[in-house]
């Protein structure tokens, strides 16, 4: 199983396979492999495991940034993110969180955006998915009933904490891309359209 891997000049950290959504377009539905790495975890790595893997990766050379991802939702493991982000901050290494935006729903007793900022996460890519809650629920099938509003709120909270925020969508026929772009612009976030990954995609076949 792969905990840390390189792609696009960055180091990606695969920290969980658990998720608070069940997206119809999720890569994990049809493969365990991405960019040639097996991302199916036998067990979730501890912060120590991740730091060990990171040290090995950095022996191979620098990286643009370290990205918290997973074949799942990384904020399921908020404590691990915070600990590793602190380690990166001490070494002045940029870090990013790729998330479905459910962090505050998963940890309602905490101020997740603030804790991420304090730990040194520099940017957050939030999966907006859709232009309204109906389409969002249809595509993501989240475990929370008011997830769409919470995703928007989480992105706003991250912006308020001074993090660079990108809202992303997958190019699907159900999604009004321009309406999503407008949501991002009004919020002051960057916007990115991702191509739908299929079993035929290069990243999956690699
Ligand atoms: S949020 Fe990401 S990991 Fe979770 S089901 Fe959706 S695509 Fe998969």
mmCIF file of C-alpha atoms and ligand atoms in Angstrom:
data_model
loop_
_atom_site.group_PDB
_atom_site.id
_atom_site.type_symbol
_atom_site.label_atom_id
_atom_site.label_comp_id
_atom_site.label_asym_id
_atom_site.label_seq_id
_atom_site.Cartn_x
_atom_site.Cartn_y
_atom_site.Cartn_z
ATOM 1 C CA UNK A 1 0.000 0.000 0.000
ATOM 2 C CA UNK A 2 1.152 3.551 -0.687
ATOM 3 C CA UNK A 3 1.155 6.263 1.958
ATOM 4 C CA UNK A 4 3.211 8.917 0.142
ATOM 5 C CA UNK A 5 3.622 9.278 -3.598
ATOM 6 C CA UNK A 6 4.840 11.816 -6.090
ATOM 7 C CA UNK A 7 2.786 13.334 -8.886
ATOM 8 C CA UNK A 8 2.746 16.713 -10.654
ATOM 9 C CA UNK A 9 5.890 17.779 -8.785
ATOM 10 C CA UNK A 10 4.172 17.357 -5.398
ATOM 11 C CA UNK A 11 4.129 14.725 -2.670
ATOM 12 C CA UNK A 12 0.652 13.354 -1.955
ATOM 13 C CA UNK A 13 -0.276 11.739 1.360
ATOM 14 C CA UNK A 14 -2.829 8.957 1.283
ATOM 15 C CA UNK A 15 -4.061 9.041 4.884
ATOM 16 C CA UNK A 16 -7.447 7.314 4.837
ATOM 17 C CA UNK A 17 -9.875 5.301 2.725
ATOM 18 C CA UNK A 18 -12.869 6.362 4.808
ATOM 19 C CA UNK A 19 -15.222 9.044 3.550
ATOM 20 C CA UNK A 20 -18.350 10.957 4.553
ATOM 21 C CA UNK A 21 -19.668 10.855 0.994
ATOM 22 C CA UNK A 22 -20.427 8.160 -1.522
ATOM 23 C CA UNK A 23 -19.927 10.047 -4.773
ATOM 24 C CA UNK A 24 -21.211 8.443 -7.951
ATOM 25 C CA UNK A 25 -17.994 9.575 -9.690
ATOM 26 C CA UNK A 26 -15.569 8.342 -7.004
ATOM 27 C CA UNK A 27 -12.420 6.783 -8.380
ATOM 28 C CA UNK A 28 -12.332 4.258 -5.539
ATOM 29 C CA UNK A 29 -15.512 2.671 -6.948
ATOM 30 C CA UNK A 30 -13.631 1.089 -9.831
ATOM 31 C CA UNK A 31 -9.930 1.019 -8.959
ATOM 32 C CA UNK A 32 -7.387 0.847 -6.134
ATOM 33 C CA UNK A 33 -4.733 2.431 -8.321
ATOM 34 C CA UNK A 34 -3.873 6.017 -9.171
ATOM 35 C CA UNK A 35 -0.782 7.179 -11.094
ATOM 36 C CA UNK A 36 0.606 3.659 -10.708
ATOM 37 C CA UNK A 37 0.268 3.561 -6.914
ATOM 38 C CA UNK A 38 -1.934 1.213 -4.919
ATOM 39 C CA UNK A 39 -3.923 3.544 -2.645
ATOM 40 C CA UNK A 40 -5.973 0.854 -0.929
ATOM 41 C CA UNK A 41 -4.870 0.963 2.720
ATOM 42 C CA UNK A 42 -4.689 -2.219 4.803
ATOM 43 C CA UNK A 43 -4.680 0.048 7.845
ATOM 44 C CA UNK A 44 -4.570 3.800 8.344
ATOM 45 C CA UNK A 45 -1.037 5.153 8.814
ATOM 46 C CA UNK A 46 -0.174 6.949 12.040
ATOM 47 C CA UNK A 47 1.361 10.412 11.979
ATOM 48 C CA UNK A 48 4.703 8.724 12.720
ATOM 49 C CA UNK A 49 4.274 6.406 9.723
ATOM 50 C CA UNK A 50 3.501 9.385 7.499
ATOM 51 C CA UNK A 51 6.453 11.436 8.741
ATOM 52 C CA UNK A 52 8.742 8.473 8.150
ATOM 53 C CA UNK A 53 7.468 8.182 4.568
ATOM 54 C CA UNK A 54 7.850 11.923 4.076
ATOM 55 C CA UNK A 55 11.447 11.865 5.234
ATOM 56 C CA UNK A 56 12.172 9.095 2.743
ATOM 57 C CA UNK A 57 10.461 11.043 -0.043
ATOM 58 C CA UNK A 58 12.433 14.198 0.691
ATOM 59 C CA UNK A 59 15.661 12.209 0.410
ATOM 60 C CA UNK A 60 14.694 11.922 -3.267
ATOM 61 C CA UNK A 61 14.516 15.699 -3.652
ATOM 62 C CA UNK A 62 12.270 18.700 -2.968
ATOM 63 C CA UNK A 63 8.589 18.916 -3.814
ATOM 64 C CA UNK A 64 6.347 21.807 -4.818
ATOM 65 C CA UNK A 65 3.977 21.102 -1.943
ATOM 66 C CA UNK A 66 2.747 18.290 0.250
ATOM 67 C CA UNK A 67 -0.920 17.490 -0.322
ATOM 68 C CA UNK A 68 -3.234 15.714 2.132
ATOM 69 C CA UNK A 69 -5.525 13.488 0.130
ATOM 70 C CA UNK A 70 -6.646 9.891 0.329
ATOM 71 C CA UNK A 71 -8.850 7.416 -1.391
ATOM 72 C CA UNK A 72 -11.263 8.940 1.088
ATOM 73 C CA UNK A 73 -11.763 12.192 2.984
ATOM 74 C CA UNK A 74 -8.600 13.336 4.805
ATOM 75 C CA UNK A 75 -10.403 15.369 7.463
ATOM 76 C CA UNK A 76 -11.729 12.092 8.841
ATOM 77 C CA UNK A 77 -8.239 12.168 10.409
ATOM 78 C CA UNK A 78 -7.946 15.786 11.471
ATOM 79 C CA UNK A 79 -5.419 15.116 14.245
ATOM 80 C CA UNK A 80 -3.029 13.457 11.827
ATOM 81 C CA UNK A 81 -3.324 16.333 9.362
ATOM 82 C CA UNK A 82 -2.597 18.868 12.092
ATOM 83 C CA UNK A 83 0.430 16.991 13.402
ATOM 84 C CA UNK A 84 1.990 16.478 9.979
ATOM 85 C CA UNK A 85 1.177 20.052 8.905
ATOM 86 C CA UNK A 86 3.027 21.358 11.981
ATOM 87 C CA UNK A 87 6.047 19.261 10.998
ATOM 88 C CA UNK A 88 5.933 20.737 7.504
ATOM 89 C CA UNK A 89 5.484 24.272 8.788
ATOM 90 C CA UNK A 90 8.605 23.960 10.951
ATOM 91 C CA UNK A 91 10.533 23.032 7.799
ATOM 92 C CA UNK A 92 8.906 25.795 5.714
ATOM 93 C CA UNK A 93 7.363 23.271 3.335
ATOM 94 C CA UNK A 94 4.080 24.282 1.647
ATOM 95 C CA UNK A 95 1.068 22.109 2.311
ATOM 96 C CA UNK A 96 -2.412 21.780 0.874
ATOM 97 C CA UNK A 97 -5.555 19.944 1.879
ATOM 98 C CA UNK A 98 -7.807 18.402 -0.768
ATOM 99 C CA UNK A 99 -11.182 17.900 0.883
ATOM 100 C CA UNK A 100 -14.876 17.334 0.340
ATOM 101 C CA UNK A 101 -15.463 20.236 2.749
ATOM 102 C CA UNK A 102 -17.104 18.153 5.498
ATOM 103 C CA UNK A 103 -14.390 18.861 8.092
ATOM 104 C CA UNK A 104 -16.568 21.053 10.297
ATOM 105 C CA UNK A 105 -19.485 18.602 10.062
ATOM 106 C CA UNK A 106 -17.169 15.789 11.116
ATOM 107 C CA UNK A 107 -15.778 17.804 14.047
ATOM 108 C CA UNK A 108 -18.607 20.107 15.156
ATOM 109 C CA UNK A 109 -17.028 20.819 18.531
ATOM 110 C CA UNK A 110 -13.919 22.335 16.910
ATOM 111 C CA UNK A 111 -12.974 25.291 14.720
ATOM 112 C CA UNK A 112 -11.476 23.293 11.888
ATOM 113 C CA UNK A 113 -10.565 26.115 9.489
ATOM 114 C CA UNK A 114 -8.776 27.963 12.277
ATOM 115 C CA UNK A 115 -6.907 24.850 13.408
ATOM 116 C CA UNK A 116 -5.773 24.144 9.849
ATOM 117 C CA UNK A 117 -4.487 27.701 9.486
ATOM 118 C CA UNK A 118 -2.644 27.589 12.800
ATOM 119 C CA UNK A 119 -1.051 24.247 11.885
ATOM 120 C CA UNK A 120 0.319 25.818 8.705
ATOM 121 C CA UNK A 121 -1.889 24.495 5.916
ATOM 122 C CA UNK A 122 -1.412 27.066 3.174
ATOM 123 C CA UNK A 123 -4.194 26.211 0.785
ATOM 124 C CA UNK A 124 -7.347 24.168 0.595
ATOM 125 C CA UNK A 125 -9.025 22.663 -2.425
ATOM 126 C CA UNK A 126 -12.692 22.131 -1.637
ATOM 127 C CA UNK A 127 -14.821 19.881 -3.794
ATOM 128 C CA UNK A 128 -17.928 21.988 -4.475
ATOM 129 C CA UNK A 129 -19.252 19.400 -6.943
ATOM 130 C CA UNK A 130 -22.486 21.160 -7.863
ATOM 131 C CA UNK A 131 -24.349 24.461 -8.217
ATOM 132 C CA UNK A 132 -27.081 23.568 -5.719
ATOM 133 C CA UNK A 133 -27.843 21.150 -2.906
ATOM 134 C CA UNK A 134 -30.205 18.966 -4.943
ATOM 135 C CA UNK A 135 -27.576 18.111 -7.541
ATOM 136 C CA UNK A 136 -24.931 17.879 -4.824
ATOM 137 C CA UNK A 137 -26.946 15.314 -2.866
ATOM 138 C CA UNK A 138 -27.689 13.355 -6.014
ATOM 139 C CA UNK A 139 -24.007 13.153 -6.993
ATOM 140 C CA UNK A 140 -22.340 12.903 -3.568
ATOM 141 C CA UNK A 141 -24.865 11.063 -1.391
ATOM 142 C CA UNK A 142 -23.309 12.568 1.774
ATOM 143 C CA UNK A 143 -23.866 11.134 5.244
ATOM 144 C CA UNK A 144 -24.962 14.615 6.436
ATOM 145 C CA UNK A 145 -28.319 16.102 5.515
ATOM 146 C CA UNK A 146 -27.170 19.721 5.067
ATOM 147 C CA UNK A 147 -23.764 19.031 3.604
ATOM 148 C CA UNK A 148 -23.879 21.443 0.664
ATOM 149 C CA UNK A 149 -24.411 24.509 2.828
ATOM 150 C CA UNK A 150 -21.675 23.252 5.171
ATOM 151 C CA UNK A 151 -19.229 22.866 2.273
ATOM 152 C CA UNK A 152 -19.784 26.501 1.273
ATOM 153 C CA UNK A 153 -19.452 27.614 4.878
ATOM 154 C CA UNK A 154 -16.237 25.651 5.319
ATOM 155 C CA UNK A 155 -14.725 27.298 2.232
ATOM 156 C CA UNK A 156 -15.758 30.725 3.544
ATOM 157 C CA UNK A 157 -14.244 29.946 6.940
ATOM 158 C CA UNK A 158 -10.950 28.934 5.312
ATOM 159 C CA UNK A 159 -10.897 32.176 3.323
ATOM 160 C CA UNK A 160 -11.560 34.129 6.507
ATOM 161 C CA UNK A 161 -8.533 32.402 8.057
ATOM 162 C CA UNK A 162 -6.348 33.637 5.200
ATOM 163 C CA UNK A 163 -6.002 30.299 3.423
ATOM 164 C CA UNK A 164 -5.919 30.158 -0.345
ATOM 165 C CA UNK A 165 -9.124 28.367 -1.352
ATOM 166 C CA UNK A 166 -9.978 26.681 -4.635
ATOM 167 C CA UNK A 167 -13.460 25.341 -5.323
ATOM 168 C CA UNK A 168 -13.435 22.439 -7.729
ATOM 169 C CA UNK A 169 -16.044 20.607 -9.746
ATOM 170 C CA UNK A 170 -15.966 17.524 -11.914
ATOM 171 C CA UNK A 171 -17.088 18.051 -15.493
ATOM 172 C CA UNK A 172 -20.378 16.153 -15.386
ATOM 173 C CA UNK A 173 -23.549 16.797 -17.419
ATOM 174 C CA UNK A 174 -25.619 17.406 -14.269
ATOM 175 C CA UNK A 175 -23.325 20.243 -13.155
ATOM 176 C CA UNK A 176 -23.827 23.871 -14.222
ATOM 177 C CA UNK A 177 -20.154 24.776 -14.468
ATOM 178 C CA UNK A 178 -20.713 28.498 -14.981
ATOM 179 C CA UNK A 179 -23.011 28.731 -11.965
ATOM 180 C CA UNK A 180 -20.306 27.007 -9.897
ATOM 181 C CA UNK A 181 -17.683 29.393 -11.240
ATOM 182 C CA UNK A 182 -19.893 32.292 -10.206
ATOM 183 C CA UNK A 183 -20.216 30.882 -6.668
ATOM 184 C CA UNK A 184 -16.417 30.704 -6.407
ATOM 185 C CA UNK A 185 -15.921 34.213 -7.776
ATOM 186 C CA UNK A 186 -18.476 35.748 -5.433
ATOM 187 C CA UNK A 187 -16.812 34.032 -2.509
ATOM 188 C CA UNK A 188 -13.314 35.148 -3.539
ATOM 189 C CA UNK A 189 -12.057 31.625 -4.185
ATOM 190 C CA UNK A 190 -10.196 30.208 -7.148
ATOM 191 C CA UNK A 191 -12.102 27.803 -9.381
ATOM 192 C CA UNK A 192 -11.052 24.613 -11.126
ATOM 193 C CA UNK A 193 -12.852 22.137 -13.368
ATOM 194 C CA UNK A 194 -11.565 18.571 -13.109
ATOM 195 C CA UNK A 195 -12.019 15.975 -15.794
ATOM 196 C CA UNK A 196 -14.023 12.911 -14.846
ATOM 197 C CA UNK A 197 -11.662 10.002 -14.209
ATOM 198 C CA UNK A 198 -12.720 6.687 -15.749
ATOM 199 C CA UNK A 199 -11.095 3.238 -16.009
ATOM 200 C CA UNK A 200 -9.647 4.458 -19.318
ATOM 201 C CA UNK A 201 -8.011 7.607 -17.864
ATOM 202 C CA UNK A 202 -4.233 7.750 -18.121
ATOM 203 C CA UNK A 203 -3.840 8.304 -14.356
ATOM 204 C CA UNK A 204 -5.800 5.128 -13.665
ATOM 205 C CA UNK A 205 -4.102 2.957 -16.270
ATOM 206 C CA UNK A 206 -0.573 4.178 -15.363
HETATM 207 S S1 LIG B 1 -15.565 12.801 -1.420
HETATM 208 FE FE1 LIG B 1 -13.887 12.030 -2.693
HETATM 209 S S2 LIG B 1 -13.225 10.133 -1.693
HETATM 210 FE FE2 LIG B 1 -15.236 10.648 -0.862
HETATM 211 S S3 LIG B 1 -16.685 9.463 -2.113
HETATM 212 FE FE3 LIG B 1 -16.479 11.540 -3.004
HETATM 213 S S4 LIG B 1 -14.884 11.352 -4.571
HETATM 214 FE FE4 LIG B 1 -14.723 9.545 -3.229
#
